[in-house]
Amino acid sequence: MALVVQKYGGSSVADADSIKRVARRIVETQRAGNQVTVVVSAMGDSTDELMDLAQQVSPDPPGRELDMLLTAGERISMALLAMAISDLGAEARSYTGSQAGLITDRYHGQARIIDVTPGRIQAALAEGAIPIVAGFQGVAQDTKDITTLGRGGSDTTAVALAAALDADVCEIYTDVDGVFSADPRLVPAARQVPYITYEEMLELAAHGAKVLHLRCVEYARRFDVPLRVRSSFTDKPGTLVVHEIEENIAMEQPIISGVSQDLSEAKITVTAVPDLPGEAALVFETLAGIGVNLDMIVQNVSADGSTDITFTLPNADLGAASAALLARQEEIAFGELLQDEGIAKVSLVGAGMRSHPGVSATFFRTLADAGVNVEMISTSEIRISVVTRAEDAAKAVQALHTSFGLNAEGEAVVYAGTGR
Ligand code: ADP
Ligand code: ASP
Ligand code: MG
C-alpha cells in the first residue's frame, strides 16, 4: 500500500462540480489500495478576492488579521471537499493547517515551516479516513497566531506533509499537464517535459514560473520527496522532478529547459553614491533592516568619485524600501532615488548551459532582433536573466522560446483558471 499526498490547486476546485470531480479522483486513488492525504487550496481566485476585500477596508491591514482572513479561503474548500467525499461513501476529515501540525515562525504573509507534527493526520489515516488539509497556512510556534506561507504556498504544505508522513509521492494537481518549457498561457507552443531536475525547477520557480512554489521545490529536494506535477483534468503522467536525469534519457534532453518571466519586481536606483568603502553596505543594511529581499544588484562605473547603484526588489516592498533609504539620504549621501515599477525579468534556464558555449550569444542576439532593450543582466551557472520593460517581456519570452528550438508541434492545453 502506498501513501500518496495529493495537492489540488484553486483552479481544480473552482466550483461545486470541480470539487465533486476532484472528490471522485481522491476516492478512486484510495479504492485502488492507497492511503491518501489531500492538501487543498482556496476555490478559484477566492484568495485574490479576499485580498481585494481587505484593501477596501484598509490600505495596510495588520498582518495577523490578513492571515486570519486569507486562511478562511482554504477552510471553505477543505470542508466542501470532505463533504463531497463523504457523499461518495468514503470518510474524509478536514483539518486547518494548525490542526494538521504545520508549525511556522511568526512572519505573517511569509511564514516558514519550522516543524510538522501530523499526529492527527496519522491517526485519521490509521482509521482509514482521508485527511483533507487546508493549504498555505500554519500556526506560529511562539505567538500561536495563524500564519500563511506566502502566495502559492499550498504546494509547500503538501511537500512538508509528504516529508513528515514519509509519503511515497507528492502529487501537485493543477490546470496544465505538468511543467512546460514556458508558461503555456504565454507560449502556446510550449513543450511539456516528462522530467526536470530540482536544480532547474528551483531556477524556474525563483524566476516567475509559478507552477510550483519555490519553497516547495527546496523542501522536496532537501527531504528527498518524489514530486510530480500533473493535471487534475486528465490522467496524463505529468512531470517528475528528479535529482538527476538518467543518462539514457539525458541524450534527448535539450540544452535549455525553459524560459520564464517575472512581473512582480520593481527597480530602484540611488544616484551619486560616494565611491568609498562602506557605502554599499549602508544602502543594503538599510534594506536588510526592514526585511526586504533583493534580487539583482548592479553598481555602475564610478565617475567623479561617485557611482549609481541599481537593484530589483519585490513590487510590494517598493514603498517601504524607498522610505527607508530616503530617511537616511544625508547619512548615505546619495543624490537621487529613482523608482521604476514598469520592469519585467526574463530568464532562460538550462543545465546544458554549463557545457555548451554560445548560449549567451544566441540569447542577446535574439533579444536584439526582437527589439527588446536590456536594462540589467544577472546569471547563475545554469541561468541568464535580464531586466526589460514590462511590455516587452512576453515578446522576449516568445522569441527566446523559438530561437532555442523549444517550440512543440501542437498547442499546449490550459484546462482552467484565469492565470491571476
Ligand atoms: P494552482 O492553482 O493549481 O496552484 P497556479 O496558477 O499556481 O495553479 O500554477 C499553474 C499555472 O502556472 C499554469 O496555469 C501556468 O499558467 C503557470 N505556469 C507558469 N510557468 C509555467 C511552466 N513553466 N510550466 C507550467 N505552468 C506554468
Ligand atoms: N490560496 C493561496 C493563494 O492563492 C495558496 C495557494 O493557492 O497555494 O496563494
Ligand atoms: Mg499554485
Short mmCIF file of C-alpha atoms and ligand atoms in Angstrom, two decimals:
data_model
loop_
_atom_site.label_atom_id
_atom_site.label_comp_id
_atom_site.label_asym_id
_atom_site.label_seq_id
_atom_site.Cartn_x
_atom_site.Cartn_y
_atom_site.Cartn_z
CA MET A 1 0.00 0.00 0.00
CA ALA A 2 1.42 3.39 -0.99
CA LEU A 3 0.97 6.64 0.91
CA VAL A 4 0.12 9.42 -1.53
CA VAL A 5 -0.14 13.14 -0.78
CA GLN A 6 -2.27 14.92 -3.39
CA LYS A 7 -2.47 18.71 -3.61
CA TYR A 8 -5.26 20.35 -5.60
CA GLY A 9 -4.80 23.98 -6.65
CA GLY A 10 -7.52 26.62 -6.72
CA SER A 11 -8.45 26.16 -10.37
CA SER A 12 -9.04 22.44 -9.74
CA VAL A 13 -11.66 23.18 -7.07
CA ALA A 14 -13.14 26.37 -8.52
CA ASP A 15 -16.82 25.37 -8.22
CA ALA A 16 -19.12 22.66 -6.88
CA ASP A 17 -18.77 20.43 -9.96
CA SER A 18 -14.98 20.66 -9.85
CA ILE A 19 -14.99 19.76 -6.17
CA LYS A 20 -17.10 16.67 -6.93
CA ARG A 21 -14.76 15.72 -9.76
CA VAL A 22 -11.72 16.02 -7.51
CA ALA A 23 -13.52 14.05 -4.79
CA ARG A 24 -14.02 11.17 -7.26
CA ARG A 25 -10.36 11.21 -8.13
CA ILE A 26 -9.35 11.05 -4.47
CA VAL A 27 -11.74 8.22 -3.67
CA GLU A 28 -10.55 6.26 -6.73
CA THR A 29 -6.97 6.61 -5.51
CA GLN A 30 -7.96 5.25 -2.12
CA ARG A 31 -10.04 2.42 -3.61
CA ALA A 32 -7.03 1.43 -5.73
CA GLY A 33 -5.39 0.48 -2.44
CA ASN A 34 -3.55 3.64 -1.40
CA GLN A 35 -3.60 5.78 1.70
CA VAL A 36 -4.37 9.32 0.62
CA THR A 37 -3.76 12.66 2.32
CA VAL A 38 -5.07 15.72 0.49
CA VAL A 39 -3.96 19.34 0.61
CA VAL A 40 -6.35 21.83 -0.95
CA SER A 41 -6.14 25.49 -1.99
CA ALA A 42 -8.89 28.07 -1.84
CA MET A 43 -11.54 27.88 -4.60
CA GLY A 44 -10.66 29.64 -7.87
CA ASP A 45 -9.48 33.21 -7.34
CA SER A 46 -11.01 33.48 -3.89
CA THR A 47 -7.69 34.37 -2.20
CA ASP A 48 -7.36 37.35 -4.57
CA GLU A 49 -10.95 38.31 -3.83
CA LEU A 50 -10.27 38.23 -0.08
CA MET A 51 -7.18 40.39 -0.66
CA ASP A 52 -9.26 42.89 -2.64
CA LEU A 53 -11.83 42.97 0.12
CA ALA A 54 -9.16 43.64 2.74
CA GLN A 55 -7.85 46.51 0.62
CA GLN A 56 -11.31 48.08 0.53
CA VAL A 57 -11.45 48.04 4.32
CA SER A 58 -7.86 49.08 4.97
CA PRO A 59 -4.99 50.01 2.67
CA ASP A 60 -2.46 48.49 5.08
CA PRO A 61 -4.14 45.74 7.09
CA PRO A 62 -2.32 44.20 10.09
CA GLY A 63 -0.52 41.01 9.01
CA ARG A 64 -2.17 38.96 11.72
CA GLU A 65 -5.66 39.86 10.56
CA LEU A 66 -4.86 39.49 6.87
CA ASP A 67 -3.59 35.97 7.52
CA MET A 68 -6.70 35.12 9.52
CA LEU A 69 -8.83 36.36 6.63
CA LEU A 70 -6.91 34.56 3.86
CA THR A 71 -6.84 31.21 5.64
CA ALA A 72 -10.65 31.25 5.53
CA GLY A 73 -10.47 30.52 1.79
CA GLU A 74 -8.87 27.14 2.34
CA ARG A 75 -11.29 26.34 5.17
CA ILE A 76 -14.17 26.64 2.74
CA SER A 77 -12.67 24.34 0.12
CA MET A 78 -11.46 21.73 2.62
CA ALA A 79 -14.88 21.34 4.23
CA LEU A 80 -16.70 21.19 0.88
CA LEU A 81 -14.25 18.61 -0.44
CA ALA A 82 -14.69 16.48 2.70
CA MET A 83 -18.48 16.65 2.19
CA ALA A 84 -18.19 15.62 -1.46
CA ILE A 85 -16.00 12.67 -0.50
CA SER A 86 -18.38 11.58 2.20
CA ASP A 87 -21.15 11.68 -0.38
CA LEU A 88 -19.21 9.05 -2.34
CA GLY A 89 -19.25 6.72 0.64
CA ALA A 90 -15.69 7.29 1.88
CA GLU A 91 -14.72 9.03 5.09
CA ALA A 92 -12.89 12.35 4.92
CA ARG A 93 -11.92 14.70 7.75
CA SER A 94 -10.85 18.27 7.15
CA TYR A 95 -8.11 19.97 9.20
CA THR A 96 -6.80 23.52 9.32
CA GLY A 97 -3.04 23.87 8.97
CA SER A 98 -2.78 24.36 12.70
CA GLN A 99 -4.77 21.19 13.43
CA ALA A 100 -2.62 19.25 10.97
CA GLY A 101 0.52 20.27 12.89
CA LEU A 102 2.02 22.81 10.49
CA ILE A 103 4.16 24.86 12.90
CA THR A 104 5.73 28.02 11.50
CA ASP A 105 7.73 31.05 12.50
CA ARG A 106 5.82 34.27 13.22
CA TYR A 107 6.27 36.17 9.95
CA HIS A 108 2.77 36.88 8.72
CA GLY A 109 2.27 36.54 4.98
CA GLN A 110 5.59 34.76 4.51
CA ALA A 111 5.89 32.32 7.39
CA ARG A 112 8.32 29.42 7.12
CA ILE A 113 7.54 25.94 8.34
CA ILE A 114 9.74 25.02 11.28
CA ASP A 115 8.13 21.76 12.37
CA VAL A 116 5.40 19.37 11.26
CA THR A 117 3.61 17.30 13.91
CA PRO A 118 1.00 15.39 11.90
CA GLY A 119 -0.36 13.24 14.77
CA ARG A 120 -4.00 13.81 13.88
CA ILE A 121 -3.34 13.11 10.20
CA GLN A 122 -1.63 9.84 11.04
CA ALA A 123 -4.48 8.87 13.35
CA ALA A 124 -7.05 9.59 10.65
CA LEU A 125 -5.07 7.55 8.11
CA ALA A 126 -4.78 4.66 10.56
CA GLU A 127 -8.57 4.66 10.85
CA GLY A 128 -8.98 4.51 7.08
CA ALA A 129 -10.14 8.13 6.72
CA ILE A 130 -8.91 10.63 4.15
CA PRO A 131 -7.44 13.72 5.82
CA ILE A 132 -8.05 16.96 3.91
CA VAL A 133 -5.61 19.66 4.99
CA ALA A 134 -6.03 23.39 4.31
CA GLY A 135 -3.05 24.56 2.29
CA PHE A 136 -0.74 27.55 2.75
CA GLN A 137 -1.29 28.03 6.47
CA GLY A 138 0.05 27.12 9.87
CA VAL A 139 0.34 28.36 13.42
CA ALA A 140 3.27 30.31 14.83
CA GLN A 141 5.23 28.36 17.42
CA ASP A 142 5.72 31.32 19.76
CA THR A 143 2.73 33.64 19.29
CA LYS A 144 0.23 30.85 18.49
CA ASP A 145 -1.23 33.16 15.85
CA ILE A 146 -2.42 31.81 12.49
CA THR A 147 0.10 32.40 9.69
CA THR A 148 0.25 31.99 5.91
CA LEU A 149 3.21 30.74 3.90
CA GLY A 150 3.05 33.26 1.03
CA ARG A 151 1.08 33.17 -2.22
CA GLY A 152 1.11 29.75 -3.86
CA GLY A 153 2.20 28.18 -0.57
CA SER A 154 -0.17 25.19 -0.65
CA ASP A 155 2.46 23.37 -2.71
CA THR A 156 4.83 23.76 0.22
CA THR A 157 2.23 22.49 2.70
CA ALA A 158 1.87 19.36 0.57
CA VAL A 159 5.57 18.64 0.37
CA ALA A 160 6.10 19.33 4.08
CA LEU A 161 3.33 16.89 4.96
CA ALA A 162 4.65 14.33 2.50
CA ALA A 163 8.08 14.56 4.14
CA ALA A 164 6.67 14.30 7.67
CA LEU A 165 4.45 11.35 6.74
CA ASP A 166 7.25 9.71 4.75
CA ALA A 167 4.88 9.51 1.78
CA ASP A 168 5.79 7.61 -1.37
CA VAL A 169 4.93 10.53 -3.63
CA CYS A 170 3.62 14.08 -3.53
CA GLU A 171 1.38 14.89 -6.48
CA ILE A 172 0.68 18.54 -7.33
CA TYR A 173 -2.56 18.70 -9.34
CA THR A 174 -3.06 21.83 -11.36
CA ASP A 175 -4.66 23.22 -14.53
CA VAL A 176 -1.93 22.30 -17.02
CA ASP A 177 -0.38 18.92 -17.91
CA GLY A 178 2.84 19.41 -15.97
CA VAL A 179 5.93 21.59 -16.17
CA PHE A 180 6.38 23.20 -19.59
CA SER A 181 9.29 24.92 -21.31
CA ALA A 182 7.41 28.21 -20.75
CA ASP A 183 4.09 29.31 -19.31
CA PRO A 184 1.56 27.79 -21.77
CA ARG A 185 -0.67 30.83 -21.30
CA LEU A 186 2.10 32.94 -22.78
CA VAL A 187 3.61 30.49 -25.27
CA PRO A 188 1.00 28.17 -26.79
CA ALA A 189 3.81 26.15 -28.43
CA ALA A 190 5.35 25.41 -25.01
CA ARG A 191 6.54 21.83 -24.60
CA GLN A 192 5.68 19.69 -21.59
CA VAL A 193 8.72 17.92 -20.12
CA PRO A 194 8.45 14.43 -18.60
CA TYR A 195 11.33 15.12 -16.16
CA ILE A 196 13.03 18.19 -14.78
CA THR A 197 15.84 18.42 -12.24
CA TYR A 198 15.35 20.10 -8.86
CA GLU A 199 18.15 22.46 -9.82
CA GLU A 200 16.40 23.68 -12.97
CA MET A 201 12.98 23.73 -11.31
CA LEU A 202 14.39 25.88 -8.49
CA GLU A 203 15.70 28.41 -11.00
CA LEU A 204 12.39 28.47 -12.90
CA ALA A 205 10.30 28.75 -9.72
CA ALA A 206 12.54 31.50 -8.37
CA HIS A 207 12.20 33.46 -11.61
CA GLY A 208 8.49 33.57 -12.22
CA ALA A 209 7.25 30.08 -13.21
CA LYS A 210 4.53 29.87 -10.60
CA VAL A 211 3.58 26.27 -11.41
CA LEU A 212 5.46 25.29 -8.22
CA HIS A 213 6.07 27.41 -5.12
CA LEU A 214 9.81 27.97 -4.75
CA ARG A 215 9.98 26.70 -1.17
CA CYS A 216 8.12 23.55 -2.12
CA VAL A 217 10.92 22.66 -4.53
CA GLU A 218 13.62 23.49 -1.96
CA TYR A 219 11.84 21.37 0.64
CA ALA A 220 11.32 18.43 -1.71
CA ARG A 221 14.96 18.41 -2.70
CA ARG A 222 16.17 18.62 0.87
CA PHE A 223 13.90 15.87 2.19
CA ASP A 224 14.01 13.76 -0.95
CA VAL A 225 10.27 13.85 -1.59
CA PRO A 226 9.33 12.47 -5.02
CA LEU A 227 7.40 15.34 -6.57
CA ARG A 228 5.08 15.06 -9.58
CA VAL A 229 3.18 17.91 -11.26
CA ARG A 230 0.14 16.86 -13.26
CA SER A 231 -3.28 17.93 -14.40
CA SER A 232 -6.38 17.22 -12.32
CA PHE A 233 -8.35 17.26 -15.59
CA THR A 234 -6.66 14.27 -17.29
CA ASP A 235 -4.84 11.04 -16.46
CA LYS A 236 -1.58 12.09 -18.10
CA PRO A 237 1.52 11.29 -16.04
CA GLY A 238 2.77 14.88 -15.88
CA THR A 239 6.29 15.92 -14.90
CA LEU A 240 8.50 14.24 -12.31
CA VAL A 241 11.04 16.44 -10.53
CA VAL A 242 14.25 14.43 -10.11
CA HIS A 243 17.78 14.83 -8.73
CA GLU A 244 19.41 13.83 -11.98
CA ILE A 245 18.12 12.85 -15.37
CA GLU A 246 19.44 9.40 -16.18
CA GLU A 247 21.92 9.26 -18.99
CA ASN A 248 19.86 7.29 -21.45
CA ILE A 249 17.13 9.92 -21.16
CA ALA A 250 19.62 12.79 -20.97
CA MET A 251 20.73 12.16 -24.54
CA GLU A 252 17.41 13.59 -25.63
CA GLN A 253 17.37 16.47 -23.17
CA PRO A 254 17.62 19.91 -24.74
CA ILE A 255 20.34 22.27 -23.52
CA ILE A 256 17.70 24.68 -22.32
CA SER A 257 14.81 23.52 -20.14
CA GLY A 258 12.73 26.67 -20.00
CA VAL A 259 12.08 30.38 -20.29
CA SER A 260 10.21 32.38 -17.66
CA GLN A 261 9.03 35.90 -16.97
CA ASP A 262 8.51 37.64 -13.66
CA LEU A 263 6.42 40.79 -13.45
CA SER A 264 6.42 41.01 -9.67
CA GLU A 265 9.54 43.12 -9.25
CA ALA A 266 10.43 46.80 -9.32
CA LYS A 267 13.72 48.63 -9.68
CA ILE A 268 15.34 51.33 -7.54
CA THR A 269 18.39 53.40 -8.50
CA VAL A 270 20.23 55.53 -5.95
CA THR A 271 22.39 58.00 -7.83
CA ALA A 272 25.67 59.72 -6.99
CA VAL A 273 26.63 57.47 -4.08
CA PRO A 274 30.17 58.38 -2.89
CA ASP A 275 32.61 55.78 -4.26
CA LEU A 276 34.03 54.88 -0.84
CA PRO A 277 34.31 51.66 1.18
CA GLY A 278 31.19 51.04 3.26
CA GLU A 279 28.73 52.97 1.08
CA ALA A 280 27.12 49.91 -0.49
CA ALA A 281 26.99 48.33 2.96
CA LEU A 282 24.98 51.31 4.25
CA VAL A 283 22.49 51.02 1.41
CA PHE A 284 21.98 47.28 1.79
CA GLU A 285 21.97 47.29 5.60
CA THR A 286 19.15 49.81 5.43
CA LEU A 287 17.15 47.44 3.23
CA ALA A 288 18.00 44.37 5.31
CA GLY A 289 16.82 46.27 8.38
CA ILE A 290 13.26 46.30 7.04
CA GLY A 291 13.42 42.73 5.75
CA VAL A 292 13.48 43.43 2.01
CA ASN A 293 14.77 40.62 -0.21
CA LEU A 294 16.80 41.94 -3.11
CA ASP A 295 17.29 40.17 -6.38
CA MET A 296 19.65 41.75 -8.93
CA ILE A 297 22.22 44.38 -7.94
CA VAL A 298 24.33 46.48 -10.30
CA GLN A 299 26.85 49.17 -9.43
CA ASN A 300 27.93 51.38 -12.31
CA VAL A 301 31.47 52.50 -13.04
CA SER A 302 32.44 55.43 -10.90
CA ALA A 303 32.59 58.88 -12.44
CA ASP A 304 33.80 61.92 -10.48
CA GLY A 305 34.19 59.85 -7.32
CA SER A 306 30.56 58.78 -7.19
CA THR A 307 28.52 55.95 -8.63
CA ASP A 308 24.92 54.78 -9.17
CA ILE A 309 23.61 51.62 -7.51
CA THR A 310 20.60 49.87 -9.05
CA PHE A 311 18.75 46.87 -7.62
CA THR A 312 15.48 45.00 -8.05
CA LEU A 313 13.09 44.05 -5.26
CA PRO A 314 9.51 42.77 -4.91
CA ASN A 315 6.97 45.37 -6.06
CA ALA A 316 5.22 45.06 -2.73
CA ASP A 317 8.33 46.31 -0.89
CA LEU A 318 8.95 49.34 -3.11
CA GLY A 319 7.29 51.92 -0.86
CA ALA A 320 8.91 50.72 2.35
CA ALA A 321 12.36 50.40 0.75
CA SER A 322 12.25 53.90 -0.75
CA ALA A 323 11.08 55.41 2.53
CA ALA A 324 13.84 53.67 4.49
CA LEU A 325 16.55 54.84 2.08
CA LEU A 326 15.25 58.41 1.90
CA ALA A 327 15.21 58.54 5.70
CA ARG A 328 19.00 58.02 5.60
CA GLN A 329 19.71 60.08 2.48
CA GLU A 330 22.01 62.55 4.24
CA GLU A 331 23.98 59.89 6.07
CA ILE A 332 24.48 57.75 2.94
CA ALA A 333 24.96 60.97 0.97
CA PHE A 334 23.34 59.83 -2.25
CA GLY A 335 21.92 62.17 -4.90
CA GLU A 336 18.51 60.97 -6.00
CA LEU A 337 16.31 57.92 -5.59
CA LEU A 338 14.59 56.74 -8.80
CA GLN A 339 11.78 54.18 -8.72
CA ASP A 340 10.66 52.08 -11.65
CA GLU A 341 7.65 49.78 -11.50
CA GLY A 342 7.46 49.08 -15.21
CA ILE A 343 10.03 46.31 -15.40
CA ALA A 344 10.00 42.57 -16.02
CA LYS A 345 12.63 39.92 -15.58
CA VAL A 346 13.05 37.39 -18.34
CA SER A 347 15.10 34.26 -17.62
CA LEU A 348 16.49 31.36 -19.62
CA VAL A 349 17.24 28.20 -17.62
CA GLY A 350 19.06 25.03 -18.59
CA ALA A 351 21.71 22.78 -17.06
CA GLY A 352 23.17 22.35 -20.56
CA MET A 353 24.47 25.94 -20.43
CA ARG A 354 27.40 24.72 -18.36
CA SER A 355 28.83 22.68 -21.19
CA HIS A 356 27.53 24.43 -24.31
CA PRO A 357 29.20 27.65 -25.40
CA GLY A 358 27.29 30.27 -27.34
CA VAL A 359 24.12 30.32 -25.27
CA SER A 360 24.64 33.95 -24.18
CA ALA A 361 25.40 35.00 -27.75
CA THR A 362 22.14 33.48 -29.03
CA PHE A 363 20.25 34.90 -26.05
CA PHE A 364 21.33 38.51 -26.62
CA ARG A 365 21.10 38.30 -30.42
CA THR A 366 17.51 37.05 -30.09
CA LEU A 367 16.56 39.94 -27.81
CA ALA A 368 18.24 42.42 -30.12
CA ASP A 369 16.41 41.06 -33.18
CA ALA A 370 13.13 41.23 -31.25
CA GLY A 371 13.84 44.89 -30.45
CA VAL A 372 13.99 44.28 -26.71
CA ASN A 373 16.26 46.58 -24.71
CA VAL A 374 18.24 45.02 -21.86
CA GLU A 375 18.46 47.11 -18.67
CA MET A 376 20.21 44.73 -16.26
CA ILE A 377 21.82 41.31 -16.53
CA SER A 378 22.43 38.59 -13.97
CA THR A 379 23.49 34.99 -14.36
CA SER A 380 23.97 31.77 -12.44
CA GLU A 381 25.75 28.68 -13.73
CA ILE A 382 22.52 27.50 -15.37
CA ARG A 383 20.55 30.73 -15.89
CA ILE A 384 20.69 34.06 -17.71
CA SER A 385 18.25 36.76 -16.59
CA VAL A 386 17.67 40.24 -17.91
CA VAL A 387 15.52 43.14 -16.83
CA THR A 388 13.42 44.56 -19.67
CA ARG A 389 10.44 46.90 -19.96
CA ALA A 390 7.34 45.06 -18.69
CA GLU A 391 5.58 45.46 -22.03
CA ASP A 392 8.46 43.70 -23.83
CA ALA A 393 8.52 40.59 -21.61
CA ALA A 394 6.03 38.42 -23.49
CA LYS A 395 7.70 39.19 -26.81
CA ALA A 396 11.10 38.35 -25.31
CA VAL A 397 9.91 35.03 -23.86
CA GLN A 398 8.29 34.00 -27.15
CA ALA A 399 11.35 34.93 -29.21
CA LEU A 400 13.73 33.05 -26.89
CA HIS A 401 11.47 30.02 -26.83
CA THR A 402 11.62 29.90 -30.62
CA SER A 403 15.31 30.65 -31.07
CA PHE A 404 16.34 27.93 -28.60
CA GLY A 405 14.27 25.40 -30.54
CA LEU A 406 11.79 24.72 -27.75
CA ASN A 407 8.57 25.03 -29.75
CA ALA A 408 6.41 21.90 -29.80
CA GLU A 409 4.26 20.83 -32.73
CA GLY A 410 0.88 21.04 -31.04
CA GLU A 411 -0.69 23.65 -28.79
CA ALA A 412 -0.46 23.32 -25.03
CA VAL A 413 -3.80 22.90 -23.26
CA VAL A 414 -4.77 25.11 -20.35
CA TYR A 415 -7.73 23.37 -18.70
CA ALA A 416 -8.96 26.07 -16.33
CA GLY A 417 -8.03 29.05 -14.26
CA THR A 418 -7.67 32.71 -15.04
CA GLY A 419 -3.90 32.81 -14.58
CA ARG A 420 -4.43 35.50 -11.97
P1 ADP B 1 -2.74 26.15 -8.91
O1 ADP B 1 -3.96 26.97 -8.69
O2 ADP B 1 -3.04 24.75 -9.34
O3 ADP B 1 -1.76 26.21 -7.78
P2 ADP B 1 -1.06 28.01 -10.35
O4 ADP B 1 -1.80 29.06 -11.09
O5 ADP B 1 -0.39 28.38 -9.08
O6 ADP B 1 -2.04 26.77 -10.17
O7 ADP B 1 0.07 27.36 -11.29
C1 ADP B 1 -0.27 26.81 -12.53
C2 ADP B 1 -0.03 27.83 -13.62
O8 ADP B 1 1.37 28.11 -13.71
C3 ADP B 1 -0.37 27.39 -15.01
O9 ADP B 1 -1.74 27.57 -15.28
C4 ADP B 1 0.52 28.23 -15.89
O10 ADP B 1 -0.16 29.34 -16.43
C5 ADP B 1 1.59 28.75 -14.93
N1 ADP B 1 2.98 28.47 -15.38
C6 ADP B 1 3.97 29.39 -15.43
N2 ADP B 1 5.09 28.83 -15.91
C7 ADP B 1 4.82 27.53 -16.15
C8 ADP B 1 5.61 26.45 -16.64
N3 ADP B 1 6.89 26.59 -16.96
N4 ADP B 1 5.01 25.23 -16.77
C9 ADP B 1 3.71 25.08 -16.43
N5 ADP B 1 2.92 26.07 -15.97
C10 ADP B 1 3.46 27.29 -15.82
N1 ASP B 2 -4.79 30.12 -1.95
C1 ASP B 2 -3.42 30.57 -1.81
C2 ASP B 2 -3.05 31.51 -2.95
O1 ASP B 2 -3.87 31.79 -3.81
C3 ASP B 2 -2.46 29.44 -1.67
C4 ASP B 2 -2.31 28.56 -2.88
O2 ASP B 2 -3.17 28.57 -3.77
O3 ASP B 2 -1.34 27.81 -2.94
O4 ASP B 2 -1.95 31.98 -2.97
MG MG B 3 -0.03 27.37 -7.26
#
